[in-house]
Coordinates of C-alpha atoms in Angstrom, one line a residue:
Chain A
M8 CA -85.9 -45.1 19.2
N9 CA -83.4 -42.6 19.4
L10 CA -85.0 -40.8 16.5
N11 CA -84.1 -37.3 17.0
A12 CA -80.6 -38.2 17.2
D13 CA -80.4 -40.2 14.3
L14 CA -81.8 -37.0 12.5
T15 CA -79.4 -34.7 13.9
A16 CA -76.2 -36.9 14.1
G17 CA -75.4 -36.2 10.7
R18 CA -75.5 -38.7 8.2
L19 CA -78.6 -40.9 7.0
P20 CA -79.5 -43.6 9.2
D21 CA -79.0 -47.1 7.4
A22 CA -82.7 -47.5 7.2
F23 CA -83.2 -44.7 5.1
L24 CA -80.6 -46.1 2.5
R25 CA -82.1 -49.2 2.7
P26 CA -84.1 -50.3 -0.4
G27 CA -87.6 -50.5 0.7
S28 CA -91.2 -50.2 -0.3
S29 CA -92.9 -47.0 -1.7
S30 CA -95.0 -46.4 1.4
F31 CA -94.1 -44.0 4.3
V32 CA -96.3 -45.9 6.6
D33 CA -94.5 -49.2 6.0
F34 CA -90.9 -47.0 6.6
L35 CA -92.4 -45.7 9.6
A36 CA -93.7 -48.9 10.9
E37 CA -90.1 -50.5 10.7
Y38 CA -88.1 -47.1 11.6
A39 CA -89.9 -45.5 14.2
P40 CA -93.1 -47.9 15.1
D41 CA -93.8 -45.6 17.9
R42 CA -94.8 -42.8 15.7
L43 CA -97.6 -44.8 14.1
P44 CA -100.7 -43.0 15.3
G45 CA -102.3 -46.6 16.1
N46 CA -99.4 -47.7 18.0
R47 CA -99.8 -46.2 21.1
T48 CA -101.0 -48.3 23.9
M49 CA -103.9 -46.6 25.7
P50 CA -103.9 -47.5 29.7
A51 CA -107.2 -49.1 30.7
G52 CA -109.1 -46.2 32.2
M53 CA -112.8 -45.3 33.6
T54 CA -112.8 -42.0 31.6
D55 CA -115.3 -42.0 28.8
P56 CA -113.3 -41.5 25.6
A57 CA -116.4 -39.7 24.2
T58 CA -115.5 -36.8 26.5
L59 CA -112.0 -37.1 26.7
S60 CA -111.3 -35.7 23.3
P61 CA -113.3 -33.7 20.8
H62 CA -115.3 -35.6 18.1
A63 CA -115.7 -34.4 14.6
T64 CA -119.0 -35.3 13.2
T65 CA -120.8 -34.9 9.9
I66 CA -119.4 -35.7 6.5
V67 CA -121.4 -36.0 3.1
A68 CA -120.1 -36.8 -0.4
L69 CA -121.7 -36.9 -3.4
T70 CA -121.0 -37.3 -7.2
F71 CA -122.0 -34.8 -9.8
D72 CA -121.0 -34.7 -13.6
G73 CA -117.4 -34.5 -13.8
G74 CA -116.3 -34.9 -10.5
V75 CA -117.3 -35.7 -6.7
L76 CA -117.7 -33.4 -3.7
L77 CA -117.3 -33.8 -0.4
A78 CA -118.2 -31.6 2.5
G79 CA -118.4 -31.2 6.1
D80 CA -119.7 -29.1 9.0
R81 CA -117.5 -27.1 11.3
R82 CA -118.4 -28.1 14.9
A83 CA -116.4 -30.4 17.3
T84 CA -117.9 -31.7 20.2
A85 CA -116.4 -33.5 23.9
G86 CA -119.5 -34.6 25.4
P87 CA -122.3 -32.0 25.7
M88 CA -119.7 -29.3 25.1
I89 CA -118.9 -27.3 21.9
A90 CA -115.1 -28.1 21.8
S91 CA -114.7 -26.1 18.3
R92 CA -117.0 -24.3 16.0
S93 CA -114.3 -23.8 13.4
I94 CA -112.6 -27.1 13.3
E95 CA -112.0 -28.5 9.6
K96 CA -112.6 -32.0 8.7
V97 CA -112.3 -32.2 5.1
F98 CA -108.8 -32.2 3.5
P99 CA -107.2 -32.6 0.2
A100 CA -105.8 -36.0 0.3
D101 CA -103.6 -35.0 -3.0
E102 CA -104.1 -33.9 -6.2
Y103 CA -106.8 -36.1 -7.1
S104 CA -108.7 -36.8 -3.9
A105 CA -110.2 -35.9 -0.7
V106 CA -110.8 -37.2 2.6
G107 CA -113.1 -36.1 5.4
I108 CA -113.1 -37.6 8.7
A109 CA -115.9 -38.2 11.6
G110 CA -115.2 -39.5 15.1
S111 CA -112.4 -39.0 17.4
A112 CA -111.0 -35.5 15.9
G113 CA -107.2 -35.7 17.6
I114 CA -106.6 -39.4 15.9
G115 CA -108.8 -38.5 12.8
L116 CA -106.3 -35.4 12.2
E117 CA -103.1 -37.0 12.6
L118 CA -104.6 -39.9 10.4
I119 CA -105.2 -37.8 7.6
R120 CA -101.9 -36.0 7.8
L121 CA -100.1 -39.2 7.7
F122 CA -102.4 -40.3 5.0
Q123 CA -101.6 -37.4 2.7
L124 CA -98.2 -38.0 3.4
E125 CA -98.3 -41.4 2.4
L126 CA -99.8 -40.6 -1.1
E127 CA -96.9 -37.8 -1.4
H128 CA -94.2 -40.0 -0.5
Y129 CA -95.5 -42.3 -2.5
E130 CA -95.7 -40.1 -5.6
K131 CA -91.9 -38.7 -5.2
I132 CA -90.6 -41.9 -4.6
E133 CA -92.2 -43.7 -7.6
G134 CA -92.6 -40.6 -10.1
S135 CA -96.3 -41.7 -10.4
L136 CA -100.0 -41.3 -8.6
L137 CA -101.4 -44.4 -7.0
S138 CA -104.7 -45.4 -8.5
L139 CA -107.6 -44.2 -6.9
T140 CA -108.3 -47.6 -5.9
G141 CA -105.2 -47.9 -4.5
K142 CA -105.2 -44.9 -2.5
A143 CA -108.7 -46.0 -1.0
N144 CA -106.9 -49.3 -0.1
R145 CA -103.9 -47.6 1.6
L146 CA -106.7 -45.6 4.2
A147 CA -108.1 -48.8 4.8
T148 CA -104.8 -50.5 5.5
M149 CA -103.9 -47.4 8.0
L150 CA -107.2 -47.6 9.4
R151 CA -106.6 -51.3 10.3
G152 CA -104.0 -50.0 12.2
N153 CA -105.8 -47.9 14.5
L154 CA -108.2 -50.8 15.4
P155 CA -107.0 -51.2 19.0
M156 CA -107.8 -47.5 19.9
A157 CA -111.3 -47.8 18.0
M158 CA -112.0 -50.9 20.5
Q159 CA -111.4 -48.3 23.3
G160 CA -113.7 -45.6 22.2
L161 CA -111.5 -43.6 20.0
A162 CA -112.9 -44.6 16.5
V163 CA -112.1 -42.7 13.1
V164 CA -114.6 -42.9 10.4
P165 CA -113.1 -41.3 7.1
L166 CA -114.8 -40.9 4.1
F167 CA -112.9 -41.0 1.1
A168 CA -113.6 -39.6 -2.2
G169 CA -111.6 -39.0 -5.6
Y170 CA -111.5 -38.3 -9.4
D171 CA -110.8 -41.7 -11.1
L172 CA -108.5 -40.5 -13.6
D173 CA -108.3 -44.2 -15.7
K174 CA -112.1 -44.3 -15.5
D175 CA -112.9 -40.4 -15.6
T176 CA -115.4 -40.4 -12.7
G177 CA -115.7 -39.6 -9.5
R178 CA -115.7 -41.9 -6.7
I179 CA -116.7 -42.2 -3.2
F180 CA -115.4 -44.7 -0.3
S181 CA -116.7 -45.3 3.2
Y182 CA -115.3 -47.1 6.1
D183 CA -116.1 -48.8 9.3
A184 CA -113.6 -49.0 12.2
T185 CA -112.1 -52.1 11.5
G186 CA -111.1 -51.0 8.3
G187 CA -113.3 -52.3 6.0
R188 CA -113.7 -50.3 2.7
Y189 CA -116.9 -50.0 0.7
E190 CA -117.5 -48.3 -2.3
E191 CA -120.5 -46.0 -2.4
H192 CA -122.6 -45.1 -5.6
E193 CA -123.9 -41.1 -5.8
H194 CA -123.9 -40.5 -2.4
H195 CA -123.2 -41.0 1.4
G196 CA -122.7 -39.3 4.3
V197 CA -120.5 -40.4 8.0
G198 CA -120.9 -39.1 11.5
S199 CA -123.5 -38.4 14.0
G200 CA -125.6 -36.5 11.8
S201 CA -125.6 -38.5 8.6
L202 CA -128.7 -40.1 9.3
F203 CA -130.4 -37.0 8.6
A204 CA -128.0 -35.7 5.9
R205 CA -128.2 -38.9 4.1
G206 CA -132.4 -38.6 4.2
A207 CA -132.1 -35.1 2.3
L208 CA -129.2 -36.5 0.3
K209 CA -131.7 -39.2 -1.1
K210 CA -134.2 -36.8 -1.8
L211 CA -132.2 -34.0 -3.6
W212 CA -129.6 -35.9 -5.5
R213 CA -130.1 -36.1 -9.1
R214 CA -128.4 -37.6 -12.0
G215 CA -126.3 -35.2 -14.2
M216 CA -126.1 -32.2 -11.6
D217 CA -123.2 -29.9 -12.3
A218 CA -120.9 -28.6 -9.5
D219 CA -123.0 -25.8 -8.5
A220 CA -126.1 -27.8 -8.2
A221 CA -123.7 -30.4 -6.0
V222 CA -122.5 -27.5 -3.6
A223 CA -126.6 -26.2 -3.1
V224 CA -127.3 -29.8 -2.4
A225 CA -124.2 -30.6 -0.1
V226 CA -125.1 -27.7 2.1
E227 CA -128.8 -28.4 2.0
A228 CA -127.9 -31.9 3.6
L229 CA -125.4 -30.5 6.1
Y230 CA -127.9 -27.9 7.4
D231 CA -130.5 -30.9 7.8
A232 CA -128.1 -32.9 9.6
A233 CA -127.3 -29.7 11.8
D234 CA -131.0 -29.4 12.3
D235 CA -131.4 -32.6 14.0
D236 CA -128.3 -33.2 15.4
S237 CA -127.0 -31.6 18.4
A238 CA -123.1 -32.7 17.5
T239 CA -123.2 -30.7 14.0
G240 CA -123.3 -27.1 13.4
G241 CA -125.2 -25.2 11.0
P242 CA -123.9 -22.3 9.1
D243 CA -122.9 -19.7 11.3
T244 CA -123.6 -16.4 10.1
V245 CA -122.9 -14.5 13.1
R246 CA -119.2 -15.8 13.3
G247 CA -119.2 -16.1 9.4
I248 CA -118.4 -19.7 9.8
F249 CA -119.4 -22.2 7.0
P250 CA -118.9 -25.7 5.9
V251 CA -116.1 -26.6 4.2
V252 CA -117.1 -28.0 0.7
A253 CA -114.6 -29.1 -2.1
T254 CA -114.8 -30.6 -5.3
V255 CA -112.5 -33.0 -6.9
T256 CA -112.3 -33.1 -10.6
V257 CA -110.0 -33.5 -13.7
D258 CA -108.4 -30.4 -12.9
G259 CA -107.8 -31.1 -9.1
Y260 CA -109.1 -30.5 -5.6
Q261 CA -110.3 -27.1 -5.1
R262 CA -112.3 -25.8 -2.0
I263 CA -115.3 -23.7 -2.7
E264 CA -114.9 -20.4 -1.5
D265 CA -117.0 -19.1 2.0
A266 CA -118.5 -16.4 0.1
E267 CA -120.2 -18.9 -2.2
I268 CA -121.1 -21.4 0.5
A269 CA -122.4 -18.3 2.8
R270 CA -124.7 -17.6 -0.6
V271 CA -125.9 -21.1 -0.8
A272 CA -127.0 -21.0 2.8
E273 CA -128.6 -17.8 2.8
Q274 CA -131.1 -19.1 -0.1
I275 CA -131.5 -22.3 1.7
V276 CA -132.3 -20.2 5.3
A277 CA -134.7 -18.1 2.7
Q278 CA -136.8 -21.0 1.4
R279 CA -137.0 -22.9 4.7
R280 CA -138.1 -19.4 6.1
E281 CA -140.7 -19.2 3.2
R282 CA -142.0 -22.6 3.8
G283 CA -142.8 -21.6 7.6
S284 CA -142.7 -25.0 8.8
I285 CA -141.9 -25.4 12.5
A286 CA -141.2 -28.9 12.9
Chain B
M5 CA -51.5 -64.5 5.8
N6 CA -50.1 -61.9 3.7
M7 CA -49.0 -58.6 5.2
P8 CA -51.0 -55.9 3.1
F9 CA -48.9 -53.6 1.1
Y10 CA -48.7 -50.0 2.8
V11 CA -50.5 -47.8 0.8
S12 CA -50.0 -44.1 2.3
P13 CA -53.5 -42.2 3.4
E14 CA -52.7 -39.8 0.4
Q15 CA -52.5 -42.5 -2.1
L16 CA -55.7 -44.1 -0.9
M17 CA -57.5 -41.0 -0.9
K18 CA -56.3 -40.1 -4.4
D19 CA -56.8 -43.2 -6.1
R20 CA -60.5 -43.4 -4.8
A21 CA -61.5 -39.7 -5.6
D22 CA -59.8 -40.7 -9.4
F23 CA -62.0 -43.9 -9.3
A24 CA -65.1 -41.9 -8.3
R25 CA -64.4 -39.0 -10.9
K26 CA -64.2 -41.3 -13.7
G27 CA -67.3 -42.8 -13.0
I28 CA -69.1 -39.1 -12.6
A29 CA -67.4 -37.9 -15.9
R30 CA -68.8 -40.8 -17.9
G31 CA -72.1 -39.3 -17.3
R32 CA -74.3 -36.6 -19.0
S33 CA -74.0 -33.2 -17.1
V34 CA -76.7 -31.6 -15.5
V35 CA -77.3 -27.8 -15.5
V36 CA -79.1 -25.9 -12.5
L37 CA -79.4 -22.3 -12.7
A38 CA -81.5 -19.9 -10.9
Y39 CA -83.9 -17.3 -13.1
E40 CA -86.4 -14.5 -12.2
G41 CA -89.3 -17.2 -11.0
G42 CA -87.2 -20.0 -9.4
I43 CA -84.6 -22.4 -10.1
A44 CA -84.4 -24.6 -13.3
F45 CA -83.0 -27.8 -13.7
A46 CA -81.6 -29.0 -17.2
T47 CA -80.4 -32.5 -18.7
E48 CA -79.9 -34.4 -21.7
N49 CA -81.7 -37.7 -20.8
P50 CA -83.7 -39.7 -23.1
S51 CA -85.5 -41.9 -20.5
R52 CA -88.9 -40.4 -19.4
A53 CA -88.9 -42.9 -16.4
L54 CA -85.4 -42.8 -14.8
H55 CA -85.2 -39.4 -13.7
K56 CA -82.2 -37.5 -12.7
I57 CA -83.8 -35.0 -11.2
S58 CA -86.8 -35.0 -8.8
E59 CA -89.0 -33.7 -6.1
I60 CA -87.6 -34.3 -2.4
Y61 CA -90.0 -31.9 -0.3
D62 CA -92.2 -28.8 -1.2
R63 CA -89.4 -26.4 -2.1
I64 CA -86.8 -28.6 -2.2
A65 CA -85.2 -30.5 -5.2
F66 CA -82.2 -32.9 -6.1
A67 CA -80.4 -33.6 -9.3
A68 CA -77.5 -35.9 -9.9
V69 CA -75.0 -37.5 -12.3
G70 CA -73.1 -40.3 -11.9
K71 CA -74.2 -44.1 -11.0
Y72 CA -78.0 -44.4 -11.3
N73 CA -78.7 -46.9 -8.3
E74 CA -76.1 -45.1 -6.3
F75 CA -78.2 -41.6 -6.5
E76 CA -81.2 -43.1 -7.2
N77 CA -80.5 -44.8 -3.3
L78 CA -79.7 -41.3 -2.2
R79 CA -82.6 -39.5 -3.6
V80 CA -85.3 -42.0 -1.7
A81 CA -83.0 -41.5 1.5
G82 CA -83.3 -37.8 1.0
V83 CA -87.2 -38.2 0.3
R84 CA -87.6 -40.4 3.6
Y85 CA -85.4 -37.8 5.5
A86 CA -87.5 -35.2 4.3
D87 CA -90.9 -36.8 5.0
M88 CA -89.7 -38.2 8.4
R89 CA -88.6 -34.6 9.4
G90 CA -91.8 -32.8 8.1
Y91 CA -94.1 -35.6 10.0
S92 CA -92.0 -35.5 13.6
Y93 CA -92.1 -31.5 13.4
D94 CA -93.5 -29.5 10.9
R95 CA -93.4 -29.0 7.0
S96 CA -91.3 -25.6 7.6
D97 CA -88.7 -27.2 9.6
V98 CA -87.3 -29.3 6.7
T99 CA -84.6 -27.3 5.0
A100 CA -82.2 -27.7 2.1
R101 CA -79.2 -27.1 4.3
G102 CA -80.2 -30.0 7.0
L103 CA -80.5 -32.4 3.6
A104 CA -77.0 -31.2 2.3
N105 CA -75.5 -32.0 5.8
A106 CA -76.6 -35.3 5.7
Y107 CA -75.8 -36.1 2.7
A108 CA -72.2 -34.9 3.3
Q109 CA -71.9 -37.0 6.1
T110 CA -73.2 -39.8 4.3
L111 CA -71.2 -39.1 1.1
G112 CA -68.0 -38.7 3.3
T113 CA -68.4 -41.6 5.6
V114 CA -68.7 -43.7 2.6
F115 CA -65.8 -42.3 0.7
I116 CA -63.8 -43.1 4.2
T117 CA -64.9 -46.4 5.4
E118 CA -66.5 -48.3 2.4
S119 CA -64.7 -50.1 0.0
K120 CA -65.6 -48.1 -2.9
P121 CA -66.9 -44.4 -2.7
L122 CA -70.0 -43.3 -4.4
E123 CA -69.7 -42.2 -7.9
V124 CA -71.9 -39.4 -7.7
E125 CA -72.0 -35.7 -7.9
I126 CA -75.6 -34.1 -6.5
V127 CA -77.2 -31.0 -6.2
V128 CA -80.0 -30.0 -3.9
A129 CA -81.5 -26.8 -4.0
E130 CA -84.3 -24.8 -2.3
V131 CA -86.4 -22.2 -3.9
G132 CA -87.0 -19.2 -1.4
A133 CA -89.5 -16.5 -0.9
Q134 CA -87.1 -14.5 -2.7
A135 CA -84.3 -14.8 -4.8
A136 CA -81.8 -13.9 -2.2
D137 CA -83.3 -17.1 0.0
D138 CA -82.9 -19.4 -2.8
Q139 CA -80.1 -22.2 -1.8
I140 CA -78.3 -24.3 -4.1
Y141 CA -75.7 -26.7 -2.5
R142 CA -73.5 -29.1 -4.9
L143 CA -72.1 -32.2 -3.2
T144 CA -69.3 -34.5 -4.3
Y145 CA -68.5 -37.9 -4.0
D146 CA -66.1 -37.3 -0.7
G147 CA -68.8 -35.0 0.9
T148 CA -67.6 -31.9 0.1
V149 CA -70.3 -29.4 0.1
A150 CA -70.5 -25.9 -1.7
D151 CA -72.7 -23.4 -1.5
E152 CA -73.4 -22.1 -5.0
H153 CA -74.8 -19.0 -6.4
G154 CA -76.6 -18.5 -9.2
F155 CA -75.7 -21.7 -11.4
V156 CA -74.1 -25.0 -11.2
V157 CA -72.9 -27.4 -13.6
M158 CA -71.9 -31.2 -13.0
G159 CA -71.1 -34.2 -14.7
G160 CA -69.1 -35.4 -17.7
Q161 CA -67.7 -31.9 -19.1
A162 CA -68.9 -29.7 -16.0
E163 CA -66.1 -27.1 -16.6
Q164 CA -66.3 -26.6 -20.1
L165 CA -70.1 -26.4 -19.8
G166 CA -69.9 -24.2 -16.8
R167 CA -67.7 -22.0 -18.7
R168 CA -70.5 -21.4 -21.1
V169 CA -73.0 -21.1 -18.8
K170 CA -71.3 -18.3 -17.0
E171 CA -70.9 -16.3 -20.2
G172 CA -74.8 -16.1 -20.6
W173 CA -76.0 -15.9 -16.6
R174 CA -77.9 -13.0 -15.2
A175 CA -80.0 -13.4 -12.2
D176 CA -82.8 -11.7 -14.0
L177 CA -82.8 -14.7 -16.9
S178 CA -86.5 -15.6 -17.9
L179 CA -87.5 -19.2 -17.6
G180 CA -87.0 -19.6 -21.6
E181 CA -83.9 -17.5 -21.7
A182 CA -82.3 -19.6 -18.8
L183 CA -83.5 -23.1 -20.2
R184 CA -82.0 -21.9 -24.1
L185 CA -78.9 -21.1 -22.3
A186 CA -78.7 -24.4 -20.4
V187 CA -79.5 -26.5 -23.5
A188 CA -77.0 -24.5 -25.4
A189 CA -74.6 -25.2 -23.1
L190 CA -75.5 -29.1 -22.7
G191 CA -75.1 -29.2 -26.6
S192 CA -71.8 -27.6 -26.5
G193 CA -69.9 -30.8 -25.2
D194 CA -66.8 -31.8 -26.4
G195 CA -65.3 -28.5 -28.2
S196 CA -66.4 -29.7 -31.6
A197 CA -69.6 -28.5 -33.4
S198 CA -72.4 -27.7 -30.6
R199 CA -75.4 -29.6 -31.3
T200 CA -78.8 -28.8 -30.9
I201 CA -80.8 -31.3 -28.5
E202 CA -84.4 -31.9 -29.1
A203 CA -86.7 -31.6 -26.7
A204 CA -87.6 -35.3 -26.5
Q205 CA -84.1 -35.8 -25.6
L206 CA -84.1 -33.3 -22.6
E207 CA -85.1 -33.9 -18.7
V208 CA -86.0 -30.5 -17.5
A209 CA -87.6 -29.4 -14.1
V210 CA -88.2 -26.4 -12.5
L211 CA -88.8 -25.1 -8.8
E212 CA -91.2 -22.1 -9.4
R213 CA -91.3 -19.6 -6.7
D214 CA -94.6 -18.6 -6.7
R215 CA -96.3 -22.0 -6.7
P216 CA -97.9 -22.0 -3.3
R217 CA -96.8 -25.3 -1.6
R218 CA -95.1 -27.8 -3.7
A219 CA -92.8 -25.7 -5.6
F220 CA -91.4 -28.8 -8.1
R221 CA -92.8 -28.9 -11.5
R222 CA -91.7 -31.2 -14.4
L223 CA -91.7 -29.4 -18.0
N224 CA -93.3 -32.0 -20.5
R225 CA -92.2 -31.9 -23.9
Q226 CA -94.7 -29.5 -25.2
V227 CA -94.3 -27.1 -22.7
L228 CA -90.7 -27.0 -23.1
A229 CA -90.6 -27.3 -26.6
D230 CA -92.5 -24.1 -26.6
L231 CA -89.9 -22.3 -24.3
L232 CA -86.8 -23.4 -26.1
A233 CA -88.5 -21.9 -29.3
E234 CA -89.9 -18.7 -27.9
D235 CA -87.7 -16.6 -30.0
T236 CA -84.9 -16.4 -32.2
G237 CA -83.6 -19.2 -30.4
T238 CA -80.0 -19.8 -28.9
A239 CA -79.4 -17.9 -26.0
S240 CA -75.9 -17.9 -27.1
G241 CA -75.3 -14.5 -28.2
E242 CA -76.3 -13.4 -24.7
T243 CA -73.5 -11.3 -23.1
P244 CA -73.2 -11.1 -19.3
A245 CA -74.6 -8.1 -17.9
D246 CA -72.0 -5.9 -16.6
D247 CA -73.3 -4.9 -13.3
L248 CA -75.2 -7.7 -11.9
P249 CA -73.8 -9.8 -8.9
P250 CA -71.2 -11.7 -9.7
A251 CA -71.9 -14.8 -11.1
G252 CA -71.1 -16.8 -8.0
D253 CA -67.6 -18.3 -7.0
V254 CA -69.6 -21.2 -8.4
A255 CA -68.4 -23.1 -11.1
V256 CA -66.8 -25.8 -11.9
G257 CA -63.4 -26.2 -10.2
A258 CA -64.3 -24.0 -7.6
A259 CA -65.3 -26.9 -5.3
T260 CA -62.0 -26.5 -3.1
P261 CA -63.6 -28.2 -0.1
G262 CA -64.4 -25.5 2.5
L263 CA -64.1 -22.4 0.2
G264 CA -65.5 -19.7 1.9
T265 CA -69.0 -21.8 2.1
P266 CA -70.0 -21.6 5.7
D267 CA -72.3 -25.0 5.4
T268 CA -69.3 -26.8 4.2
V269 CA -69.1 -29.9 5.9
P270 CA -65.9 -31.8 5.0
P271 CA -65.8 -35.4 5.8
E272 CA -63.5 -36.2 8.6
V273 CA -60.9 -37.6 7.2
P274 CA -59.1 -36.4 3.9
A275 CA -57.3 -33.8 4.1
D276 CA -58.7 -31.0 3.1
T277 CA -56.2 -28.2 3.4
G278 CA -56.5 -27.0 -0.3
T279 CA -53.3 -29.1 -1.8
E280 CA -54.4 -32.6 -0.8
S281 CA -57.8 -32.9 -1.1
P282 CA -59.2 -35.7 -3.1
A283 CA -60.6 -33.3 -5.6
D284 CA -57.3 -31.8 -6.3
E285 CA -55.6 -34.6 -8.2
A286 CA -56.6 -33.8 -11.8
K287 CA -53.2 -35.5 -12.9
A288 CA -54.2 -38.7 -12.0
G289 CA -55.7 -39.3 -15.5
E290 CA -54.9 -42.5 -17.6
A291 CA -52.8 -44.5 -15.2
K292 CA -55.8 -45.9 -13.5
A293 CA -57.8 -46.0 -16.4
D294 CA -58.2 -49.9 -16.9
E295 CA -58.7 -51.0 -13.5
A296 CA -61.4 -49.2 -12.5
P297 CA -64.5 -51.7 -12.5
A298 CA -66.4 -49.2 -14.2
G299 CA -66.5 -49.7 -17.7
D300 CA -68.8 -52.7 -17.2
S301 CA -72.8 -51.8 -17.7
T302 CA -72.8 -50.4 -14.4
E303 CA -72.9 -46.7 -15.1
E304 CA -75.5 -43.7 -15.1
S305 CA -79.2 -44.2 -16.3
P306 CA -79.5 -47.5 -18.1
T307 CA -80.3 -45.5 -21.0
E308 CA -77.3 -43.8 -21.4
D309 CA -75.4 -44.8 -24.0
K310 CA -72.5 -42.2 -24.2
P311 CA -69.5 -43.4 -26.1
D312 CA -66.9 -44.0 -23.5
E313 CA -64.6 -41.1 -24.7
G314 CA -61.7 -40.8 -22.2
P315 CA -63.5 -39.8 -19.3
D316 CA -60.4 -39.2 -17.3
A317 CA -59.1 -36.8 -20.0
P318 CA -57.9 -34.0 -17.3
G319 CA -59.9 -31.1 -17.3
T320 CA -63.4 -33.0 -17.5
T321 CA -62.9 -34.1 -13.9
P322 CA -64.9 -31.6 -12.0
G323 CA -63.7 -30.1 -9.2
A324 CA -59.8 -30.8 -10.6
D325 CA -58.6 -27.9 -12.3
H326 CA -55.2 -27.6 -10.7

């Protein structure tokens, strides 16, 4: 597909002017299918995909009074190596939703970029937002397109959270590599450290928490994940790198400032120090 | 087999231009004007769903007059173009200039090759980091592009309204002042007593320079009503400040193809020597009035109910003041 020639030759290609769906992904599938992240064919090879590309690890989500929170650590690993200490895996999907990824980082980041574009494209074409369930389903469809790559070891596992403007509540959706979509209640976590994070969430989550309390719970859950999972990074006070924590409320997506996360992390460390346990 | 009658290229282009202009003149005008914090768009449009102004990309917006289905098609194509480009390269690689060129080529090709030209006139505007970086491109049915400064009026009575805006426009208008000026111009229509247009009848949007990523914002009725009512009202008393940069070569009628606009991309075929361009045939007028299939239910937004008051009256045709 001679895409660049089309775009520079002057007039808009016919495909652009054809009436069609409001989905950018559908448009891309028709116009330039090779640009879809899942459409690449991978050579059959012997390399372990886990060492081929960095992996992103733990993402947690929890609801609180008036919204939902999504948080992720900052580490990416390639096999036993730390590939990055400051990668970001939590992003705004649009104004009222957020998405985080665990799994193959390169593909996940590309998927998120396309998902953000998909939502924005729909919004511009239609002049209105998709419903939250519509967004969640759209992500599932895109993920299903990535199945061939997942089968070869490059799986992406997103966690999607948003504020449902129709129901006035925060909601969380998790996925599997085949595009299965599951609504989670109260809290959830994905990624290699999620086992530990979810244990912490189960103990710490309370009904009727406000946003500040939710931030503390999320940071503590990630702290526990980092404590026991080598692929999850803890708060890095030396370099000043802290988890990305974002809330989504009726006022929209808001990333919590690093200074605030640093303060919360410091409190947690202080509590643990006081407790004095070594296990 | 009948031999087709010979029609000279001049006549062909002229007929097409007349046809397109008539369709456009039937619609209500859109005013686009720069203000101190960005670029504002205003038009009379009672529909809340069928927009004539919309977002294309982060800093780029689109406004159109003419046939709804045709400019809607162009709008969607523009969104696809911008999103495709941003996805292939980077968001910063999407520019109004690129989009305007693509539109110009498209309009120009349709004008020459299709059986019917597009009855649309559009503006593509991009808000820059500073006022000096703002870009406003006006494109007409034949693919003519003009790089405008300050303000543009297009549609039914573009010329009259353009004069009105020119009187009051300054580069440092506040948003409220700019909108009052635009609305006063929109209401000054047909030379008769000027109307006051209610906020509910207006579609207004802005590209705000200071918004971080997506600069486009629609003003809802309440915000709009407040802005319009801000002080004693009509911006009509405004006198142009003396020593401001000239209000631009803008205006109506200045759309002579190729006129001093580095970005002008004339369609390949129509002569654009300034004397024969399709835009120059103001005299056309009445002759073709009844043969245009345009009187049927196709024009503008479906909500448009403007009486058909001689859309082809000379002087109401944009870009035709010769």
